[in-house]
Coordinates of C-alpha atoms in Angstrom, one line a residue:
Chain A
M1 CA -29.9 19.2 -5.8
S2 CA -26.6 17.8 -3.4
D3 CA -23.8 19.6 -3.2
F4 CA -22.0 16.4 -4.1
A5 CA -24.8 15.5 -7.2
R6 CA -23.9 19.3 -8.8
A7 CA -20.3 18.5 -8.5
T8 CA -20.7 15.5 -10.2
A9 CA -23.1 16.4 -12.8
V10 CA -22.7 15.1 -16.2
N11 CA -24.7 16.3 -19.6
R12 CA -25.1 13.9 -21.9
R13 CA -23.8 15.4 -25.0
D14 CA -24.2 12.4 -27.9
E15 CA -24.3 9.2 -28.0
T16 CA -21.4 8.3 -26.4
A17 CA -20.1 11.8 -24.6
Y18 CA -20.5 13.9 -21.3
D19 CA -19.6 17.0 -20.6
V20 CA -18.4 17.3 -16.9
D21 CA -17.5 20.9 -15.1
L22 CA -14.8 20.0 -13.3
D23 CA -14.4 21.6 -9.9
L24 CA -12.0 22.5 -8.0
G25 CA -13.8 22.6 -4.9
W26 CA -13.4 18.7 -4.3
S27 CA -9.6 19.2 -4.3
I28 CA -6.5 18.7 -2.7
G29 CA -3.8 21.1 -3.1
G30 CA -5.3 22.5 -6.3
R31 CA -5.7 18.2 -7.6
P32 CA -9.2 17.2 -7.6
N33 CA -9.1 14.6 -5.2
G34 CA -9.3 11.1 -7.5
G35 CA -12.5 9.3 -5.7
Y36 CA -14.5 13.0 -7.1
L37 CA -13.2 12.0 -10.6
L38 CA -14.0 8.3 -10.2
A39 CA -17.8 9.5 -9.0
A40 CA -18.5 11.6 -12.0
I41 CA -16.7 9.5 -14.6
A42 CA -18.9 6.5 -12.8
R43 CA -21.9 8.2 -12.7
A44 CA -21.2 9.1 -17.1
A45 CA -20.9 5.3 -17.1
V46 CA -23.7 4.1 -15.5
D47 CA -26.0 6.6 -17.4
A48 CA -24.4 5.5 -21.2
A49 CA -25.1 1.5 -19.3
G50 CA -28.7 2.1 -18.9
R51 CA -27.8 1.2 -15.5
E52 CA -28.9 1.4 -11.8
H53 CA -25.8 1.2 -10.4
P54 CA -21.8 0.8 -10.7
L55 CA -20.7 -2.3 -9.3
A56 CA -16.9 -1.9 -10.2
V57 CA -14.7 0.4 -11.0
S58 CA -11.4 0.3 -12.3
G59 CA -9.8 3.3 -13.2
H60 CA -6.1 4.2 -14.3
F61 CA -4.8 7.9 -13.2
L62 CA -3.0 9.5 -16.8
R63 CA -3.0 12.7 -15.7
P64 CA -4.2 15.0 -13.1
P65 CA -7.1 17.5 -14.9
A66 CA -7.6 20.9 -14.3
G67 CA -11.0 21.9 -12.8
G68 CA -13.2 23.1 -15.3
P69 CA -15.0 21.2 -18.4
A70 CA -14.0 18.1 -19.3
E71 CA -16.0 15.1 -21.5
V72 CA -16.3 11.7 -20.6
R73 CA -16.2 9.3 -23.7
T74 CA -17.7 6.2 -23.1
E75 CA -17.6 2.7 -25.0
V76 CA -20.1 -0.6 -24.1
V77 CA -17.7 -3.3 -24.8
K78 CA -20.9 -5.9 -23.4
A79 CA -24.1 -5.4 -22.5
G80 CA -25.4 -8.6 -20.9
R81 CA -28.4 -10.0 -19.6
T82 CA -27.4 -9.0 -15.8
V83 CA -24.1 -6.5 -15.8
T84 CA -23.3 -4.3 -18.3
T85 CA -19.7 -3.2 -19.2
V86 CA -19.0 0.2 -20.3
R87 CA -14.7 2.1 -20.8
A88 CA -14.7 5.6 -19.4
T89 CA -12.3 8.1 -20.0
L90 CA -11.6 11.6 -18.8
W91 CA -10.2 13.9 -21.7
Q92 CA -9.1 17.6 -21.4
D93 CA -7.8 19.2 -23.8
E94 CA -7.7 16.7 -26.3
R95 CA -5.2 14.8 -23.2
A96 CA -6.4 11.2 -21.8
C97 CA -6.6 12.3 -18.0
L98 CA -8.4 9.3 -16.8
D99 CA -9.5 6.0 -18.1
V100 CA -11.7 3.4 -16.3
L101 CA -13.6 0.2 -17.0
V102 CA -17.5 0.4 -15.3
T103 CA -19.1 -2.9 -15.1
A104 CA -22.6 -1.2 -14.0
G105 CA -25.8 -3.6 -12.8
T106 CA -28.6 -3.4 -9.5
L107 CA -26.8 -3.5 -5.8
P108 CA -28.8 -6.3 -4.1
A109 CA -31.1 -4.5 -0.8
A110 CA -31.6 -7.7 1.2
K111 CA -28.9 -8.4 3.9
P112 CA -25.6 -10.1 2.8
D113 CA -25.9 -13.7 3.5
H114 CA -22.4 -13.9 5.1
T115 CA -20.3 -10.5 6.2
G116 CA -16.7 -10.8 7.5
T117 CA -14.4 -7.5 8.0
P118 CA -16.8 -5.9 11.1
M119 CA -16.5 -2.1 11.6
P120 CA -13.3 -1.6 13.7
V121 CA -14.3 0.1 16.9
L122 CA -13.6 4.0 16.7
P123 CA -14.1 6.6 18.5
P124 CA -17.2 8.8 17.6
P125 CA -17.1 11.1 14.9
Q126 CA -17.6 14.5 18.1
E127 CA -13.9 12.7 19.0
C128 CA -12.5 12.6 16.5
M129 CA -10.2 15.2 14.4
S130 CA -12.4 17.1 12.4
R131 CA -9.9 18.3 9.8
A132 CA -6.1 16.8 9.1
D133 CA -3.1 18.3 10.6
T134 CA -1.5 18.3 7.1
P135 CA 0.5 21.0 5.6
F136 CA -1.8 20.9 2.8
R137 CA -4.2 22.7 1.3
V138 CA -7.1 20.6 1.7
E139 CA -10.1 22.1 -0.6
L140 CA -12.1 18.7 -0.5
L141 CA -12.6 19.4 3.6
D142 CA -15.1 22.3 2.9
H143 CA -17.5 19.9 0.8
V144 CA -16.7 16.2 2.7
D145 CA -16.5 16.2 6.0
V146 CA -13.0 13.9 7.2
R147 CA -13.3 13.0 11.1
L148 CA -10.0 11.1 11.8
D149 CA -9.7 8.2 14.6
P150 CA -6.9 10.3 16.5
A151 CA -5.1 7.6 17.2
T152 CA -5.0 7.1 13.2
V153 CA -4.2 10.7 12.2
P154 CA -0.7 11.4 10.7
T155 CA 1.4 13.9 12.6
P156 CA 5.2 14.2 13.1
E157 CA 4.2 12.9 16.3
N158 CA 2.6 10.1 15.9
V159 CA 4.3 8.4 13.3
G160 CA 3.0 4.3 13.0
A161 CA 1.6 1.7 11.0
P162 CA 0.0 2.6 7.9
V163 CA -3.8 2.8 9.2
V164 CA -6.1 5.7 8.8
R165 CA -9.6 5.3 10.3
G166 CA -12.5 7.5 10.3
W167 CA -15.9 9.0 9.3
M168 CA -17.0 10.9 5.8
A169 CA -20.3 12.8 5.5
L170 CA -21.3 15.4 3.2
R171 CA -21.1 18.3 4.8
D172 CA -25.0 19.5 2.8
G173 CA -26.3 16.7 5.4
S174 CA -27.5 15.1 1.8
P175 CA -26.8 11.0 2.2
A176 CA -24.0 10.2 0.4
D177 CA -25.2 7.7 -2.1
E178 CA -23.7 4.8 -4.5
L179 CA -21.8 6.9 -6.0
A180 CA -19.9 9.5 -2.8
L181 CA -18.6 5.5 -1.6
L182 CA -16.2 6.6 -4.9
L183 CA -15.1 9.1 -2.4
A184 CA -14.8 7.3 0.5
V185 CA -12.8 4.7 -0.7
D186 CA -10.0 7.9 -1.5
V187 CA -11.3 10.5 0.9
A188 CA -8.9 9.1 4.0
P189 CA -5.1 10.9 3.6
P190 CA -2.1 9.3 2.3
T191 CA -1.5 6.1 5.0
V192 CA 2.4 6.2 4.2
F193 CA 1.6 9.8 6.1
R194 CA 1.9 7.7 8.9
L195 CA 6.1 6.3 8.2
G196 CA 6.5 10.0 8.1
M197 CA 6.7 10.1 3.9
V198 CA 4.5 13.0 3.4
G199 CA 4.5 14.9 0.1
W200 CA 2.2 14.4 -2.6
A201 CA 1.5 11.1 -3.2
P202 CA -0.6 10.4 -6.9
T203 CA -2.8 7.0 -7.2
V204 CA -1.8 5.4 -10.1
E205 CA -4.6 3.1 -10.3
L206 CA -7.7 2.3 -8.1
S207 CA -10.0 -0.2 -8.1
A208 CA -13.4 0.0 -6.2
L209 CA -16.1 -2.6 -5.5
V210 CA -19.6 -0.9 -5.0
R211 CA -21.6 -3.4 -2.4
A212 CA -24.5 -1.3 -1.8
I213 CA -26.8 1.6 -0.9
P214 CA -25.6 3.3 2.6
A215 CA -28.0 3.8 4.4
P216 CA -27.9 7.2 5.8
G217 CA -26.0 8.6 8.2
W218 CA -22.0 8.3 8.6
L219 CA -19.9 6.4 6.8
A220 CA -16.8 4.8 8.5
F221 CA -13.8 4.1 6.5
E222 CA -10.5 2.4 7.4
A223 CA -7.5 2.2 4.4
E224 CA -3.8 0.4 5.1
A225 CA -1.3 0.1 3.7
S226 CA 0.8 -3.6 3.1
V227 CA 4.1 -2.9 1.3
V228 CA 5.4 0.5 0.5
G229 CA 8.7 0.2 -0.8
G230 CA 11.1 1.5 -3.9
G231 CA 8.7 5.1 -4.0
W232 CA 5.4 2.5 -4.1
F233 CA 2.7 1.7 -1.9
D234 CA -1.1 0.1 -2.2
E235 CA -4.0 0.9 0.3
N236 CA -6.8 -1.3 0.8
A237 CA -9.6 0.4 1.8
T238 CA -13.1 -0.4 3.3
V239 CA -16.4 1.6 3.8
W240 CA -18.9 0.4 6.1
D241 CA -22.3 2.5 6.7
S242 CA -24.1 3.0 10.0
T243 CA -25.3 -0.1 10.2
G244 CA -22.2 -1.5 10.3
R245 CA -23.1 -3.4 6.8
V246 CA -19.7 -3.5 4.1
V247 CA -20.2 -0.7 1.6
A248 CA -17.9 -0.6 -0.7
Q249 CA -13.9 -2.5 -1.0
A250 CA -11.3 -1.1 -2.9
R251 CA -7.1 -0.8 -3.4
Q252 CA -5.2 1.5 -4.7
L253 CA -1.6 1.3 -6.5
A254 CA 0.3 5.0 -5.5
M255 CA 4.1 6.7 -5.4
V256 CA 5.0 7.7 -2.4
G257 CA 4.9 11.2 -1.5
R258 CA 6.5 13.9 -3.7
Q259 CA 7.6 16.7 -1.3
G260 CA 6.2 19.8 -3.7
G261 CA 5.1 17.3 -6.2
Chain B
M1 CA 10.2 -22.4 -22.8
S2 CA 8.7 -23.2 -19.4
D3 CA 4.9 -24.9 -19.8
F4 CA 4.1 -21.5 -18.2
A5 CA 5.3 -19.4 -21.1
R6 CA 4.3 -21.6 -24.2
A7 CA 0.4 -21.4 -22.9
T8 CA 0.8 -17.6 -22.3
A9 CA 3.2 -16.6 -25.9
V10 CA 1.8 -14.2 -27.6
N11 CA 3.0 -13.0 -31.4
R12 CA 2.9 -9.7 -32.5
R13 CA 0.9 -9.4 -36.0
D14 CA 0.7 -5.6 -36.4
E15 CA 1.2 -2.5 -34.8
T16 CA -1.6 -3.1 -31.9
A17 CA -2.8 -6.5 -32.5
Y18 CA -0.9 -10.1 -31.0
D19 CA -1.9 -13.4 -31.8
V20 CA -2.8 -16.0 -29.0
D21 CA -3.4 -19.7 -28.8
L22 CA -6.2 -19.9 -25.8
D23 CA -4.3 -23.8 -24.2
L24 CA -7.5 -25.0 -22.7
G25 CA -5.3 -27.3 -20.3
W26 CA -5.2 -23.9 -18.4
S27 CA -9.2 -24.0 -17.6
I28 CA -11.3 -25.3 -15.0
G29 CA -14.6 -27.2 -16.5
G30 CA -13.7 -26.1 -19.7
R31 CA -13.7 -22.6 -19.1
P32 CA -10.2 -21.0 -19.2
N33 CA -9.2 -19.8 -16.0
G34 CA -9.4 -16.4 -15.7
G35 CA -5.6 -15.1 -14.7
Y36 CA -4.2 -17.4 -17.2
L37 CA -6.0 -15.2 -19.3
L38 CA -5.2 -12.5 -17.0
A39 CA -1.4 -13.7 -17.4
A40 CA -1.3 -13.7 -21.5
I41 CA -3.4 -10.5 -22.2
A42 CA -1.2 -8.6 -19.1
R43 CA 2.0 -10.3 -21.8
A44 CA 0.7 -8.6 -24.6
A45 CA 0.0 -5.4 -22.7
V46 CA 3.4 -4.9 -20.9
D47 CA 5.1 -5.9 -24.7
A48 CA 3.1 -3.3 -26.3
A49 CA 4.0 -1.0 -23.7
G50 CA 8.0 -1.3 -24.2
R51 CA 8.2 -1.7 -20.5
E52 CA 9.1 -4.7 -18.1
H53 CA 6.7 -5.8 -15.4
P54 CA 2.8 -5.3 -15.6
L55 CA 2.5 -3.4 -12.1
A56 CA -1.5 -2.9 -11.6
V57 CA -4.5 -4.7 -13.9
S58 CA -8.1 -4.4 -14.2
G59 CA -10.2 -6.8 -15.9
H60 CA -13.6 -7.2 -16.6
F61 CA -15.1 -10.4 -17.9
L62 CA -17.1 -10.3 -20.0
R63 CA -17.5 -14.0 -21.5
P64 CA -15.5 -16.9 -21.6
P65 CA -13.4 -17.8 -24.8
A66 CA -13.3 -20.8 -25.9
G67 CA -10.0 -22.9 -27.0
G68 CA -7.8 -22.1 -29.5
P69 CA -6.6 -18.6 -31.5
A70 CA -8.2 -15.2 -30.1
E71 CA -6.0 -11.9 -30.4
V72 CA -5.3 -9.4 -28.2
R73 CA -6.3 -5.8 -29.6
T74 CA -3.8 -3.6 -27.9
E75 CA -3.9 0.8 -27.6
V76 CA -1.7 2.6 -25.7
V77 CA -3.1 5.2 -23.9
K78 CA -0.7 7.4 -22.0
A79 CA 3.5 6.5 -22.1
G80 CA 4.6 8.7 -19.2
R81 CA 7.8 8.8 -17.8
T82 CA 7.6 5.8 -15.1
V83 CA 4.6 4.2 -16.2
T84 CA 3.0 3.0 -19.4
T85 CA -1.5 2.4 -19.2
V86 CA -2.6 0.2 -21.7
R87 CA -5.8 -1.1 -22.6
A88 CA -5.4 -4.9 -23.8
T89 CA -8.8 -6.7 -25.2
L90 CA -8.9 -10.4 -26.0
W91 CA -11.1 -10.9 -28.4
Q92 CA -12.5 -14.3 -30.1
D93 CA -14.5 -14.4 -33.1
E94 CA -15.3 -10.5 -33.6
R95 CA -16.4 -10.5 -29.8
A96 CA -14.6 -8.7 -26.6
C97 CA -14.3 -11.5 -24.1
L98 CA -12.4 -9.7 -22.3
D99 CA -11.3 -5.9 -21.2
V100 CA -8.2 -5.4 -19.8
L101 CA -6.4 -2.1 -18.5
V102 CA -2.9 -2.4 -17.4
T103 CA 0.4 -0.5 -16.6
A104 CA 3.2 -0.9 -16.9
G105 CA 6.6 0.3 -15.3
T106 CA 9.9 -1.7 -13.2
L107 CA 9.1 -3.7 -10.3
P108 CA 10.8 -2.5 -7.1
A109 CA 13.7 -5.0 -6.4
A110 CA 15.0 -3.8 -3.6
K111 CA 12.8 -5.2 -0.4
P112 CA 10.0 -3.0 1.0
D113 CA 10.1 -0.3 3.8
H114 CA 7.0 -1.7 4.6
T115 CA 5.6 -4.4 5.0
G116 CA 2.8 -5.4 6.7
T117 CA 0.1 -8.4 5.4
P118 CA 2.6 -11.5 7.1
M119 CA 2.2 -14.7 5.4
P120 CA -0.4 -17.3 7.3
V121 CA 1.0 -20.4 8.8
L122 CA 0.5 -23.2 6.8
P123 CA 1.5 -26.4 7.0
P124 CA 4.1 -27.1 4.5
P125 CA 3.0 -27.9 1.2
Q126 CA 3.8 -31.7 1.7
E127 CA 1.1 -32.1 4.6
C128 CA -1.5 -30.1 2.0
M129 CA -4.3 -31.6 -0.4
S130 CA -2.2 -32.0 -3.5
R131 CA -6.0 -31.8 -5.5
A132 CA -9.1 -30.1 -4.2
D133 CA -11.7 -32.7 -3.7
T134 CA -14.3 -30.6 -5.6
P135 CA -16.7 -31.9 -8.1
F136 CA -15.6 -30.3 -11.3
R137 CA -12.7 -31.5 -14.0
V138 CA -9.9 -29.0 -13.0
E139 CA -7.5 -29.4 -16.0
L140 CA -5.5 -26.4 -14.5
L141 CA -4.1 -28.6 -12.0
D142 CA -2.5 -30.6 -14.7
H143 CA -0.2 -27.8 -14.9
V144 CA 0.0 -25.9 -12.1
D145 CA 0.7 -27.8 -8.6
V146 CA -1.9 -26.3 -6.0
R147 CA -2.1 -27.8 -2.6
L148 CA -4.9 -26.4 -0.4
D149 CA -4.3 -26.3 3.4
P150 CA -6.7 -29.1 5.1
A151 CA -8.3 -26.7 7.3
T152 CA -9.8 -25.1 4.3
V153 CA -10.0 -27.3 1.6
P154 CA -14.4 -26.6 0.7
T155 CA -16.1 -30.0 1.0
P156 CA -19.3 -30.4 2.1
E157 CA -17.5 -31.6 5.4
N158 CA -15.4 -28.6 5.8
V159 CA -17.7 -25.9 5.9
G160 CA -16.8 -22.8 7.7
A161 CA -15.4 -19.2 7.3
P162 CA -15.1 -18.2 3.5
V163 CA -10.8 -18.6 3.6
V164 CA -8.8 -20.5 1.4
R165 CA -4.9 -21.4 2.3
G166 CA -2.4 -23.1 0.6
W167 CA 0.8 -23.5 -2.1
M168 CA 0.7 -22.8 -6.0
A169 CA 3.7 -23.9 -8.0
L170 CA 4.1 -24.4 -12.2
R171 CA 3.9 -28.6 -12.6
D172 CA 7.4 -28.2 -14.7
G173 CA 9.7 -27.0 -12.3
S174 CA 10.6 -23.9 -13.7
P175 CA 9.9 -20.7 -11.4
A176 CA 6.3 -18.9 -11.2
D177 CA 7.4 -15.2 -12.5
E178 CA 5.5 -11.6 -12.2
L179 CA 3.0 -13.2 -15.0
A180 CA 2.2 -16.2 -13.4
L181 CA 1.6 -14.0 -10.5
L182 CA -1.4 -13.8 -12.3
L183 CA -2.5 -17.1 -12.4
A184 CA -1.6 -17.0 -8.4
V185 CA -4.2 -14.3 -7.3
D186 CA -7.2 -16.7 -9.1
V187 CA -5.7 -20.5 -8.4
A188 CA -8.1 -21.0 -5.3
P189 CA -11.5 -22.8 -5.5
P190 CA -13.9 -20.0 -5.3
T191 CA -14.3 -19.5 -1.4
V192 CA -18.2 -19.7 -1.2
F193 CA -17.4 -22.8 -1.7
R194 CA -16.4 -23.4 2.1
L195 CA -20.2 -21.9 2.5
G196 CA -22.0 -25.0 0.9
M197 CA -22.6 -22.6 -2.2
V198 CA -20.9 -24.5 -4.8
G199 CA -21.0 -24.7 -9.3
W200 CA -19.4 -22.2 -11.5
A201 CA -19.0 -18.7 -10.2
P202 CA -17.9 -16.9 -12.6
T203 CA -14.9 -13.6 -11.9
V204 CA -16.9 -10.5 -13.2
E205 CA -14.3 -8.5 -12.3
L206 CA -10.5 -9.1 -10.9
S207 CA -8.2 -6.2 -10.4
A208 CA -4.7 -7.3 -9.3
L209 CA -1.5 -5.3 -7.9
V210 CA 2.0 -7.0 -8.4
R211 CA 4.3 -6.1 -6.3
A212 CA 7.8 -8.0 -7.0
I213 CA 9.1 -10.7 -9.3
P214 CA 9.5 -13.7 -7.3
A215 CA 11.8 -15.7 -5.1
P216 CA 12.1 -19.2 -6.9
G217 CA 9.7 -22.0 -4.9
W218 CA 6.4 -22.6 -3.6
L219 CA 4.2 -19.1 -3.9
A220 CA 1.5 -19.1 -0.7
F221 CA -1.7 -18.2 -1.1
E222 CA -5.2 -16.6 1.0
A223 CA -7.9 -15.5 -0.6
E224 CA -10.9 -14.4 1.1
A225 CA -14.7 -12.7 0.8
S226 CA -15.7 -10.6 3.1
V227 CA -19.6 -9.5 2.1
V228 CA -21.2 -12.9 0.5
G229 CA -25.0 -11.7 -0.8
G230 CA -27.6 -10.9 -3.4
G231 CA -25.5 -13.3 -5.9
W232 CA -22.5 -11.6 -5.4
F233 CA -19.2 -12.1 -3.8
D234 CA -15.4 -10.3 -3.2
E235 CA -12.6 -11.8 -2.9
N236 CA -9.6 -10.8 -1.7
A237 CA -6.2 -12.8 -2.7
T238 CA -2.5 -12.1 -1.0
V239 CA 0.9 -13.8 -2.7
W240 CA 3.7 -14.2 -0.9
D241 CA 7.3 -16.5 -2.3
S242 CA 9.2 -18.5 -0.8
T243 CA 10.9 -15.7 1.4
G244 CA 7.7 -14.7 2.8
R245 CA 7.5 -11.3 0.5
V246 CA 4.4 -10.0 -0.6
V247 CA 4.6 -10.3 -3.8
A248 CA 0.8 -10.1 -5.5
Q249 CA -2.4 -8.1 -4.1
A250 CA -6.0 -8.4 -5.8
R251 CA -9.7 -8.1 -5.5
Q252 CA -12.4 -10.0 -7.5
L253 CA -16.3 -9.7 -7.9
A254 CA -18.0 -13.2 -8.4
M255 CA -21.4 -14.5 -9.0
V256 CA -22.0 -17.2 -6.0
G257 CA -21.9 -20.3 -7.6
R258 CA -24.6 -21.5 -10.3
Q259 CA -25.5 -24.9 -10.8
G260 CA -24.1 -26.7 -13.7
G261 CA -23.6 -23.2 -15.2

């Protein structure tokens, strides 16, 4: 079993509830990464749906859970012919932490009929920064190998447009699967760091589309903010697999960095 | 009361349920427009939250409702200091039609600190197509004035990249408010029509961020598909107000047109 599969494993307890053991190794500054949480919850939702893959995952973040035991409570909202929609909520200590709607089905295997959004030109992973220069402790990077395009590394010396590009792979060498794509859409450091707005930037909502099972190899990602103001920013993320295919798309709403948060 | 406010009005029946009368005037081919439904549901959710505005709205479409009486059942998932998250589900004839998570709060009034995604160059509304050349009856256009950039009008003679741009205003002259932005993100004809893939293209999931209360005047929109394949397509939509400010962003997952659907 891969490191990622173990960290996001869920155990069905009864008809609707799943136990999960949140692993603080997949955290940033002591808070489990949002993409990691979505992956674990989506794993439970897809199982509850009796489907193969998540297609659309919409998470509204209520409060950050601690590490350790937690529960995913699921409700099949509609089981259709092609897709099944499930509400899945992460609970800990009788408090809802993350509420998610998941529509699950089967990802297309064939090459798309049309693709826009070509993969950006990136330096190869070995020429990228292997650990971001950040004031935070990033436990997640013990498990996920993130390489940032030097041109977009957010440092005080590299202020610029709020775009971050790079590569991602799982450190244990296991291939990223469709659930790991939920990690990939949230793995970039907050793009507003490029504007000098550093600090904990909590995700309030993240909606992701999973488009294909990724081919083995590095995933490329690009995250970009369009509107930053009034303490809020959006971040649009696209993930490509090693064949250059778009495999995931997401947009999140987050709060601008809070010092010490 | 504006035409839009009337068509999306909700009446609180008890602690958690709202009555709504779905107006088939806001339909496409007899099915209520997805953005129209999201606007009515978000109106109930924002009221249930005791907040001013929707910030993030994630809708998973289960089955198209008919016109007439329906109910929005709400559940406040978390009332926080800055935002409140509500689950709101549209029910009709004891069947869930559309399940939505809404995070509500207060939209920033000040100009953003940073904005990317500049408004595309569009011909003025009077030089755009005022009713799309489509094989469908579009009841919605009796209430919403949609003007399509001739370069992107989807016709058999204008096959091209799956992008549709244009303008939107409410026909009765009332200004579009923050709820009408949910209409704006879903008002373009399906972008895959530009690829010659016509037919009913049902939305499966649509997640929208509302970023600001729009200034009075025409709204500009751009919708674009990135990946079309296996019967699925995404559509990324951005809406600008008359000052050129980004006021809404959305992405939807939809099924490629089904003839006669």
